[in-house]
XYZ file of C-alpha atoms in Angstrom:
476
model
C 13.188 -24.304 -43.339
C 14.699 -22.205 -40.558
C 16.310 -24.318 -37.832
C 15.473 -23.814 -34.178
C 18.376 -22.876 -31.921
C 19.119 -23.042 -28.206
C 21.048 -20.339 -26.338
C 23.687 -21.580 -23.899
C 25.023 -19.127 -21.294
C 27.461 -19.285 -18.405
C 28.201 -16.375 -16.086
C 31.216 -15.060 -14.219
C 29.897 -12.597 -11.648
C 32.333 -10.363 -9.771
C 31.071 -9.022 -6.443
C 32.984 -6.502 -4.332
C 32.765 -7.431 -0.659
C 31.560 -5.124 2.112
C 34.756 -5.012 4.150
C 36.304 -2.125 6.040
C 39.679 -2.671 4.374
C 41.129 -4.106 1.188
C 42.006 -7.753 0.738
C 45.798 -7.526 1.210
C 46.391 -4.181 2.987
C 44.785 -1.858 5.528
C 43.482 0.744 3.043
C 39.716 1.322 3.153
C 37.331 -0.869 1.178
C 34.881 -0.203 -1.650
C 33.183 2.941 -0.301
C 36.109 4.498 1.595
C 37.549 6.716 -1.156
C 36.405 10.300 -1.727
C 38.878 11.500 -4.371
C 40.936 9.658 -7.006
C 43.952 7.882 -5.519
C 43.241 8.979 -1.936
C 42.841 5.411 -0.652
C 46.082 3.749 -1.730
C 49.299 2.630 -0.072
C 52.637 1.197 -1.276
C 51.193 -2.336 -1.131
C 48.054 -1.844 -3.253
C 49.669 0.477 -5.797
C 52.399 -2.002 -6.608
C 55.522 -0.596 -4.982
C 58.481 -3.031 -5.130
C 59.102 -5.181 -2.079
C 55.639 -4.725 -0.532
C 54.052 -8.005 0.602
C 50.333 -8.861 0.849
C 48.692 -9.603 4.217
C 45.413 -11.552 4.026
C 42.163 -9.986 5.316
C 40.413 -12.649 7.442
C 36.998 -11.050 6.925
C 37.229 -11.658 3.171
C 37.505 -15.405 3.818
C 34.475 -15.349 6.125
C 32.317 -13.481 3.593
C 33.426 -15.786 0.770
C 32.521 -18.855 2.850
C 29.167 -17.279 3.758
C 28.438 -16.700 0.064
C 29.360 -20.316 -0.636
C 27.019 -21.576 2.073
C 24.185 -19.438 0.690
C 24.775 -20.992 -2.748
C 24.949 -24.547 -1.357
C 28.642 -24.975 -2.201
C 31.251 -27.287 -0.755
C 33.647 -25.274 1.390
C 37.241 -26.226 0.723
C 39.205 -26.422 3.977
C 42.518 -25.896 2.175
C 42.609 -22.892 -0.156
C 45.496 -21.066 -1.843
C 46.197 -18.022 -4.001
C 47.730 -17.805 -7.469
C 49.115 -15.031 -9.660
C 47.317 -14.320 -12.932
C 49.771 -12.509 -15.185
C 48.713 -9.893 -17.707
C 49.607 -6.288 -18.349
C 47.067 -3.494 -18.235
C 47.591 0.103 -17.030
C 45.157 -0.231 -14.080
C 46.951 -3.344 -12.755
C 50.035 -1.924 -11.017
C 51.865 -5.227 -10.386
C 51.148 -6.574 -13.909
C 49.479 -9.545 -12.219
C 46.294 -10.157 -10.264
C 46.199 -12.241 -7.095
C 43.358 -14.716 -7.537
C 42.562 -18.421 -7.040
C 42.901 -21.123 -9.677
C 44.150 -24.387 -8.196
C 42.349 -24.388 -4.829
C 39.321 -22.027 -4.850
C 37.448 -21.358 -1.618
C 34.101 -22.911 -2.739
C 33.063 -25.470 -5.375
C 30.062 -27.426 -6.671
C 27.119 -25.304 -5.577
C 23.580 -24.922 -6.899
C 20.828 -22.297 -6.897
C 17.208 -22.826 -8.012
C 15.521 -20.210 -10.198
C 11.818 -19.731 -10.883
C 10.937 -18.010 -14.168
C 8.003 -17.958 -16.600
C 9.439 -21.177 -18.071
C 9.370 -22.943 -14.699
C 12.079 -23.919 -12.228
C 15.699 -24.537 -13.202
C 18.755 -25.478 -11.198
C 21.890 -23.456 -11.998
C 25.102 -25.248 -11.032
C 27.848 -23.172 -9.440
C 31.250 -24.391 -10.625
C 33.217 -22.394 -8.060
C 33.579 -19.233 -6.021
C 37.052 -17.804 -5.690
C 38.555 -14.798 -3.939
C 40.635 -12.218 -5.772
C 41.641 -8.571 -5.799
C 40.019 -5.954 -8.010
C 41.983 -3.868 -10.513
C 42.082 -0.078 -10.665
C 39.962 2.127 -12.883
C 40.870 3.980 -16.068
C 39.258 7.381 -16.627
C 39.387 8.715 -20.187
C 39.058 12.407 -20.993
C 40.045 14.396 -24.074
C 43.397 13.192 -25.320
C 44.435 11.769 -21.962
C 43.716 8.711 -19.858
C 44.064 8.671 -16.080
C 44.319 5.776 -13.669
C 42.657 5.684 -10.259
C 44.107 3.018 -7.940
C 41.458 3.397 -5.209
C 39.715 0.231 -6.384
C 42.974 -1.721 -6.682
C 43.017 -4.655 -4.226
C 39.408 -4.143 -3.118
C 38.258 -7.699 -2.294
C 36.153 -9.602 -4.806
C 34.514 -12.943 -5.019
C 33.919 -14.344 -8.484
C 30.990 -16.732 -8.853
C 31.452 -18.971 -11.878
C 28.458 -20.975 -13.117
C 28.226 -23.937 -15.418
C 26.666 -23.137 -18.855
C 23.158 -23.807 -17.537
C 21.257 -20.643 -18.554
C 18.999 -20.798 -21.606
C 17.584 -17.271 -21.781
C 18.180 -13.660 -20.790
C 15.240 -13.967 -18.374
C 17.005 -16.739 -16.459
C 20.214 -14.708 -16.292
C 18.435 -11.650 -14.872
C 16.469 -13.777 -12.393
C 19.736 -15.301 -11.182
C 21.508 -11.929 -10.864
C 18.588 -10.399 -8.986
C 18.557 -13.390 -6.635
C 22.294 -13.014 -5.997
C 21.773 -9.307 -5.347
C 19.022 -9.941 -2.792
C 20.963 -12.747 -1.094
C 24.208 -10.823 -0.822
C 22.543 -7.623 0.378
C 20.493 -9.533 2.944
C 23.580 -11.419 4.077
C 25.708 -8.282 4.440
C 28.154 -9.640 1.856
C 27.894 -6.755 -0.615
C 25.650 -3.803 -1.442
C 25.943 -4.823 -5.121
C 25.705 -1.196 -6.241
C 27.909 1.440 -7.926
C 29.929 -1.062 -9.914
C 30.214 -3.459 -6.967
C 28.521 -6.212 -9.005
C 29.839 -6.838 -12.517
C 29.217 -9.679 -14.896
C 30.979 -11.438 -17.791
C 28.570 -13.327 -20.051
C 29.808 -16.399 -21.933
C 27.338 -17.191 -24.698
C 27.008 -19.654 -27.559
C 24.201 -20.992 -29.724
C 23.563 -24.534 -30.949
C 20.811 -26.325 -32.870
C 17.979 -27.323 -30.585
C 18.531 -30.879 -29.331
C 22.273 -30.827 -29.908
C 24.609 -31.778 -27.064
C 27.668 -30.068 -28.529
C 28.495 -26.480 -27.583
C 28.734 -23.818 -30.236
C 31.459 -21.199 -30.692
C 31.650 -19.209 -27.463
C 32.061 -15.464 -27.085
C 32.503 -13.551 -23.840
C 30.870 -10.179 -23.259
C 32.981 -8.421 -20.646
C 32.420 -6.386 -17.546
C 28.764 -5.290 -17.537
C 27.125 -3.873 -14.421
C 23.720 -2.789 -15.753
C 21.034 -5.462 -15.785
C 19.342 -3.676 -18.682
C 22.585 -3.758 -20.682
C 23.088 -7.457 -19.881
C 19.588 -8.232 -21.165
C 20.148 -6.295 -24.412
C 23.637 -7.734 -24.937
C 22.436 -11.335 -24.578
C 19.558 -10.805 -27.001
C 21.774 -9.085 -29.564
C 24.613 -11.595 -29.330
C 22.281 -14.607 -29.492
C 20.683 -13.236 -32.639
C 24.133 -12.528 -34.157
C 25.135 -16.147 -33.596
C 21.864 -17.496 -35.013
C 22.161 -15.302 -38.110
C 25.748 -16.509 -38.617
C 24.688 -20.155 -38.351
C 21.522 -19.844 -40.402
C 22.495 -17.344 -43.089
C 26.324 -17.444 -42.933
C 26.462 -13.687 -42.340
C 29.905 -14.041 -40.719
C 32.327 -16.610 -39.376
C 32.017 -17.069 -35.627
C 35.271 -17.166 -33.656
C 36.009 -17.541 -29.957
C 36.607 -13.985 -28.773
C 36.008 -11.348 -26.118
C 33.498 -8.630 -26.996
C 32.203 -5.438 -25.417
C 28.642 -4.112 -25.422
C 27.921 -0.562 -26.587
C 24.912 0.976 -24.822
C 24.328 3.590 -27.524
C 24.146 1.265 -30.532
C 22.865 -1.756 -28.601
C 25.488 -3.924 -30.307
C 28.556 -5.931 -29.275
C 31.979 -5.338 -30.798
C 35.110 -7.506 -30.890
C 37.846 -6.606 -28.394
C 40.352 -9.459 -28.666
C 40.651 -13.200 -29.165
C 39.571 -15.113 -26.075
C 42.472 -15.910 -23.755
C 43.171 -19.345 -22.304
C 44.716 -20.301 -18.961
C 48.084 -20.684 -20.680
C 47.967 -17.051 -21.806
C 47.784 -15.893 -18.186
C 50.771 -17.977 -17.007
C 49.219 -18.827 -13.641
C 51.536 -19.878 -10.842
C 51.144 -20.174 -7.032
C 51.657 -16.971 -5.041
C 54.586 -17.713 -2.731
C 53.898 -14.548 -0.689
C 50.602 -15.876 0.706
C 50.416 -18.948 2.894
C 47.622 -21.498 2.336
C 44.457 -20.825 4.339
C 43.244 -23.692 6.517
C 39.590 -23.534 7.587
C 39.185 -25.746 10.642
C 35.931 -27.094 12.109
C 35.674 -24.415 14.788
C 36.048 -21.543 12.327
C 33.598 -23.060 9.838
C 30.975 -23.672 12.525
C 31.339 -20.054 13.676
C 30.722 -18.815 10.126
C 27.748 -21.151 9.736
C 26.226 -19.891 12.995
C 26.465 -16.290 11.769
C 24.994 -17.077 8.332
C 21.708 -15.199 7.822
C 18.476 -16.975 6.992
C 18.012 -17.803 3.321
C 16.239 -15.082 1.363
C 13.361 -17.386 0.393
C 12.864 -18.461 4.014
C 12.943 -14.876 5.255
C 10.489 -13.733 2.568
C 8.050 -16.473 3.526
C 8.388 -15.591 7.215
C 7.586 -11.944 6.456
C 4.687 -12.956 4.217
C 3.161 -15.051 6.997
C 3.418 -12.009 9.287
C 1.166 -10.048 6.922
C 3.849 -7.959 5.195
C 3.115 -7.282 1.518
C 5.286 -8.648 -1.297
C 6.272 -5.109 -2.285
C 7.463 -4.395 1.259
C 9.256 -7.765 1.387
C 11.238 -6.875 -1.745
C 12.491 -3.711 -0.040
C 13.330 -5.502 3.213
C 15.289 -8.405 1.778
C 17.223 -6.107 -0.561
C 18.708 -4.161 2.355
C 20.457 -6.025 5.151
C 20.407 -2.990 7.457
C 16.644 -2.514 7.601
C 15.988 -6.240 7.494
C 18.131 -6.633 10.620
C 16.433 -3.611 12.232
C 13.060 -5.244 11.622
C 14.179 -8.604 13.034
C 15.761 -6.980 16.095
C 12.631 -4.889 16.715
C 10.429 -7.984 16.451
C 12.695 -9.659 19.028
C 11.653 -6.969 21.548
C 8.003 -7.998 21.277
C 6.742 -5.824 18.415
C 4.764 -7.498 15.622
C 6.617 -7.769 12.310
C 3.798 -6.016 10.439
C 3.805 -3.015 12.813
C 7.589 -2.766 12.811
C 7.645 -2.910 9.004
C 5.093 -0.091 8.791
C 7.152 2.183 11.044
C 10.375 1.435 9.163
C 9.119 1.467 5.578
C 6.651 4.342 5.952
C 7.653 6.607 8.830
C 11.434 6.175 8.827
C 11.505 6.226 5.024
C 9.521 9.488 4.966
C 11.902 11.198 7.390
C 14.950 10.060 5.407
C 13.414 11.038 2.082
C 12.680 14.552 3.365
C 16.365 14.963 4.188
C 17.529 13.456 0.905
C 18.854 10.316 2.612
C 18.468 6.568 2.107
C 17.981 3.564 4.399
C 21.761 3.207 4.576
C 21.765 6.475 6.577
C 19.200 5.234 9.118
C 20.758 5.280 12.591
C 17.801 4.351 14.830
C 18.299 1.263 17.008
C 15.770 -1.514 17.521
C 15.436 -0.659 21.245
C 14.565 2.979 20.516
C 12.147 2.128 17.715
C 10.507 -0.465 19.947
C 10.124 2.069 22.791
C 8.277 4.456 20.465
C 5.955 1.780 19.102
C 5.173 0.447 22.584
C 4.394 3.972 23.838
C 1.870 4.362 21.016
C 0.359 0.897 21.463
C -0.066 1.401 25.210
C -1.836 4.713 24.684
C 0.816 6.727 26.523
C 1.168 8.857 23.367
C -0.855 9.042 20.155
C 0.369 8.142 16.686
C 1.174 11.753 15.763
C 3.246 12.167 18.900
C 4.987 8.909 18.034
C 5.982 10.330 14.664
C 7.323 13.431 16.369
C 9.443 11.309 18.719
C 10.692 9.216 15.789
C 11.826 12.329 13.917
C 13.811 13.428 16.967
C 15.364 9.958 17.338
C 16.296 9.648 13.647
C 17.661 13.166 13.328
C 19.255 13.679 16.766
C 19.516 10.200 18.330
C 17.649 11.275 21.469
C 16.354 8.880 24.099
C 12.649 8.408 23.165
C 11.375 7.884 26.727
C 13.166 11.000 28.012
C 12.042 13.011 24.974
C 8.394 12.085 25.601
C 8.582 13.282 29.221
C 10.601 16.423 28.523
C 8.131 17.577 25.862
C 4.988 16.667 27.774
C 3.875 14.192 25.119
C 2.812 11.624 27.702
C 0.070 13.827 29.168
C -3.355 12.290 28.710
C -6.025 14.873 28.100
C -9.608 14.193 29.067
C -12.533 15.756 27.199
C -12.814 18.732 29.566
C -9.159 19.641 29.060
C -9.568 19.419 25.284
C -12.782 21.471 25.522
C -10.876 24.265 27.191
C -8.194 24.312 24.495
C -10.835 24.343 21.722
C -12.679 27.244 23.396
C -9.418 29.203 23.572
C -8.615 28.539 19.904
C -12.115 29.595 18.812
C -11.887 32.781 20.866
C -8.459 33.659 19.429
C -9.432 33.080 15.784
C -12.583 35.138 15.013
C -11.726 35.465 11.319
C -11.472 31.693 10.928
C -14.869 31.300 12.604
C -16.361 33.884 10.241
C -14.832 32.101 7.240
C -16.256 28.791 8.462
C -19.739 30.330 8.730
C -19.360 31.512 5.137
C -18.767 27.956 3.960
C -14.982 27.861 3.770
C -14.167 24.325 4.899
C -10.429 25.027 5.075
C -11.131 27.246 8.068
C -12.103 24.156 10.105
C -8.824 22.509 9.125
C -6.902 25.586 10.255
C -8.689 25.565 13.613
C -7.969 21.832 14.018
C -4.292 22.475 13.346
C -4.276 25.264 15.933
C -5.793 22.898 18.511
C -3.153 20.271 17.795
C -0.395 22.838 18.205
C -1.787 23.968 21.544
C -1.982 20.374 22.728
C 1.543 19.701 21.348
C 0.340 16.537 19.674
C -0.678 14.950 22.977
C -4.415 14.739 22.385
C -6.179 12.064 20.370
C -6.779 13.611 16.919
C -10.088 11.779 16.470
C -11.412 13.077 19.815
C -10.193 16.612 19.120
C -11.836 16.668 15.678
C -15.120 15.303 17.043
C -15.299 17.921 19.843
C -14.234 20.739 17.502
C -16.906 19.806 14.942
C -19.581 19.905 17.643
C -18.506 23.364 18.830
C -18.296 24.721 15.279
C -21.820 23.466 14.598
C -22.986 25.665 17.499
C -21.429 28.837 16.100
């Protein structure tokens, strides 16, 4: 009889923080570099005698992450040196936190097909990232741009029981951290180490643990967990191999994990306190300031948007991008309904950006300008088409929407007689289109409608123009 087994998983998730500079020097952060090694200085590339200087913003983002994950915030926190040699680690040690991490004892609730589960957060600690090795031909190159970019590492207890729970958790972290402006969680800015073991169902003892290192693709994480769990179960059930505690890597091509090295212990890293960095004391005033700036929880914000009539699909986009979520909230604060603001942002703004090959991160429109456009449309000062025209000008050239409307005559209200005159002129100037219309070519009417809109410069009501044009064409 084949025994039933339970998968036990703990995660170590590394998240690069959205700061303007690195954690211990003034070089630019995660997205600052353009070419290899163009964002380094003597401090972050390990020159002798260079001392680290702590980035205050890193502490604030780490505390914010801890608050979002319901952690205790430690008022006294210190840094330690983790010693190991690797070519992309210029000092041969990493500055991290072992003895006094910034956050401890948190919890996040997941909802999956198996129901709700609480995942305990053991700790969150701050540390610096390592560089990046680039392999090509017979040579390997090292790029130090990423060296000393600030990270937080979120360490969970071994509370996951399936790949589905792991992916639900990672997606929740991604939404929370994007919404909170902590990290974009893209382009390698969110990486995960998976600690996995298998034990007979009902057992309280942990099995032999292996660690799958440094994965950034959710698809790869899913495949790696499923493969490794099955490898462990086969070893236990059929004695296909002897399981040992080790570090493994996942190969995307074969879909398998392969041994890298025996799993290190704390003693192997020879941790000791970093004497170059003073302890950080978080007083009441500073903590209250961080708490006041903490964004609303993702679940709360999603429910608020849902009650405003925004669809779940639109909510997913909004809460995954802090920039447009903030734009929506700021626009709503000016008196625009959340549903209307969402439509303008997710449909109109998105269309303009997509046409230019850009993303929401490139959107430069302010809430005041977007609100002015929407209010002009809602009040009837301009029609929806004119509003789109103004929005294009604002997004592409950052013009003042009110001035643009006046300068381009978009606020002129045309009565039926004025529109009649324009239609008569268009009909008189397009005899071939009239002839085509009489011969049953419906596209001719569309061409005439477009000509009317151009003459009116988008100021007339399209529905009124079409109705009057159809009547005149019926008389031809």
